[in-house]
Coordinates of C-alpha atoms in Angstrom, one line a residue:
X1 CA 7.4 -101.5 91.8
X2 CA 5.3 -104.2 93.2
X3 CA 1.1 -103.6 93.3
X4 CA 1.2 -102.7 97.6
X5 CA 4.3 -99.9 96.9
X6 CA 1.6 -99.2 94.0
X7 CA -0.9 -98.3 95.7
X8 CA 0.6 -96.3 98.5
X9 CA 2.5 -94.3 96.0
X10 CA -1.1 -93.6 93.8
X11 CA -2.5 -93.0 97.2
X12 CA 0.3 -91.0 98.6
X13 CA -0.4 -88.2 95.3
X14 CA -4.0 -89.0 95.0
X15 CA -3.4 -86.9 98.4
X16 CA -2.1 -84.5 98.2
X17 CA -3.7 -83.9 95.3
X18 CA -6.5 -83.5 97.4
X19 CA -5.3 -80.8 99.7
X20 CA -3.9 -78.5 96.9
X21 CA -7.5 -78.2 95.6
X22 CA -8.9 -78.0 99.4
X23 CA -6.5 -75.5 100.0
X24 CA -7.5 -73.9 96.6
X25 CA -11.2 -74.5 97.3
X26 CA -10.6 -72.9 101.2
X27 CA -8.2 -69.3 98.7
X28 CA -11.4 -68.9 97.0
X29 CA -14.5 -70.0 99.7
X30 CA -16.0 -72.2 98.1
X31 CA -17.1 -74.1 101.0
X32 CA -19.4 -76.9 99.1
X33 CA -16.0 -77.8 97.4
X34 CA -14.1 -78.2 99.8
X35 CA -15.8 -80.5 101.6
X36 CA -16.0 -83.0 98.6
X37 CA -11.9 -82.6 98.6
X38 CA -11.5 -83.4 102.7
X39 CA -14.9 -85.8 101.9
X40 CA -12.1 -87.6 99.3
X41 CA -8.7 -86.7 101.0
X42 CA -10.4 -88.4 104.2
X43 CA -11.0 -91.3 101.8
X44 CA -7.4 -92.2 99.8
X45 CA -5.7 -91.1 103.6
X46 CA -7.8 -93.4 105.2
X47 CA -7.2 -96.2 101.9
X48 CA -3.6 -95.5 103.0
X49 CA -3.9 -96.1 106.1
X50 CA -4.9 -99.5 106.2
X51 CA -1.4 -99.9 103.1
X52 CA 0.7 -99.3 105.8
X53 CA -0.1 -101.7 108.3
X54 CA -0.6 -104.3 106.2
X55 CA 2.1 -106.6 106.8
X56 CA 2.0 -109.8 104.0
X57 CA 3.5 -107.4 101.4
X58 CA 6.4 -105.6 101.7
X59 CA 8.0 -102.0 100.6
X60 CA 10.4 -100.0 100.1
X61 CA 11.2 -96.2 100.7
X62 CA 12.8 -95.4 97.6
X63 CA 10.5 -96.4 94.7
X64 CA 7.4 -95.2 96.4
X65 CA 9.3 -91.6 96.5
X66 CA 10.7 -91.6 93.8
X67 CA 7.4 -91.8 92.5
X68 CA 5.9 -89.3 94.1
X69 CA 8.2 -86.3 93.6
X70 CA 7.6 -87.3 90.0
X71 CA 4.0 -87.4 90.0
X72 CA 2.9 -85.0 92.2
X73 CA 4.6 -82.1 90.7
X74 CA 1.7 -81.7 88.7
X75 CA -0.1 -80.5 92.6
X76 CA 0.6 -76.9 93.7
X77 CA 1.6 -78.7 97.1
X78 CA 3.7 -81.2 94.8
X79 CA 5.2 -78.2 93.7
X80 CA 6.3 -77.1 96.3
X81 CA 8.1 -79.9 98.2
X82 CA 9.4 -81.1 95.0
X83 CA 9.5 -77.6 92.8
X84 CA 8.9 -77.4 89.1
X85 CA 9.2 -80.7 86.5
X86 CA 11.7 -79.5 83.8
X87 CA 10.2 -78.9 80.4
X88 CA 11.5 -78.9 77.0
X89 CA 10.3 -76.2 74.0
X90 CA 11.4 -76.3 70.6
X91 CA 9.3 -73.9 68.8
X92 CA 10.4 -70.4 69.7
X93 CA 14.0 -71.6 70.1
X94 CA 16.5 -75.0 69.3
X95 CA 15.3 -76.8 72.9
X96 CA 15.5 -74.0 75.5
X97 CA 14.6 -76.1 79.2
X98 CA 13.0 -73.9 81.5
X99 CA 10.9 -75.1 84.1
X100 CA 7.2 -75.7 82.9
X101 CA 5.7 -73.3 84.0
X102 CA 7.5 -70.4 82.6
X103 CA 6.7 -72.5 79.5
X104 CA 3.4 -72.3 78.7
X105 CA 3.6 -73.7 76.2
X106 CA 0.2 -76.2 77.2
X107 CA -2.6 -76.1 79.0
X108 CA -2.7 -79.5 79.9
X109 CA -0.7 -82.1 82.2
X110 CA 2.3 -80.6 83.7
X111 CA 3.6 -77.1 81.6
X112 CA 1.2 -73.9 82.1
X113 CA -1.2 -72.0 80.0
X114 CA -1.7 -71.9 76.3
X115 CA 0.7 -70.5 73.8
X116 CA -0.7 -69.8 70.2
X117 CA 3.5 -71.8 68.4
X118 CA 1.5 -75.2 70.1
X119 CA -0.7 -76.8 68.3
X120 CA -2.9 -79.0 69.7
X121 CA -2.2 -77.0 73.4
X122 CA -1.5 -80.7 75.1
X123 CA 0.9 -82.1 76.4
X124 CA 1.8 -85.8 75.4
X125 CA 0.0 -85.7 72.1
X126 CA 2.3 -86.5 69.0
X127 CA 2.4 -83.2 67.5
X128 CA 3.0 -80.7 70.6
X129 CA 6.4 -79.8 70.6
X130 CA 6.8 -80.1 74.6
X131 CA 8.2 -83.1 76.7
X132 CA 8.4 -82.5 80.0
X133 CA 11.8 -84.1 82.1

């Protein structure tokens, strides 16, 4: 992935994240937080627009689309667009593959909620028995 593709990818994922947070804030009636996320979304979309208008460096769609699909699944809208990431859990059964939301192993990363079987409750920690594919 070249630098332009990386910037487009990261801004697209950020836009999905901020829009997800904005929707949650609206549902909660938290107007201060909604305004904050709207400002962040606006700045991200402005950066993305500038990057998309550049002509000095090419950018291919497939690597950008793959990055966005993979990295936006942690966000509410990303999951709606691309589905749940998969997770493999080794704590209760020997390697059961299911969606991260159903797993409930970890509180961070792509997984859902705390599970007493997970020693760290943090996906990606070397002692956590869960890995997302």
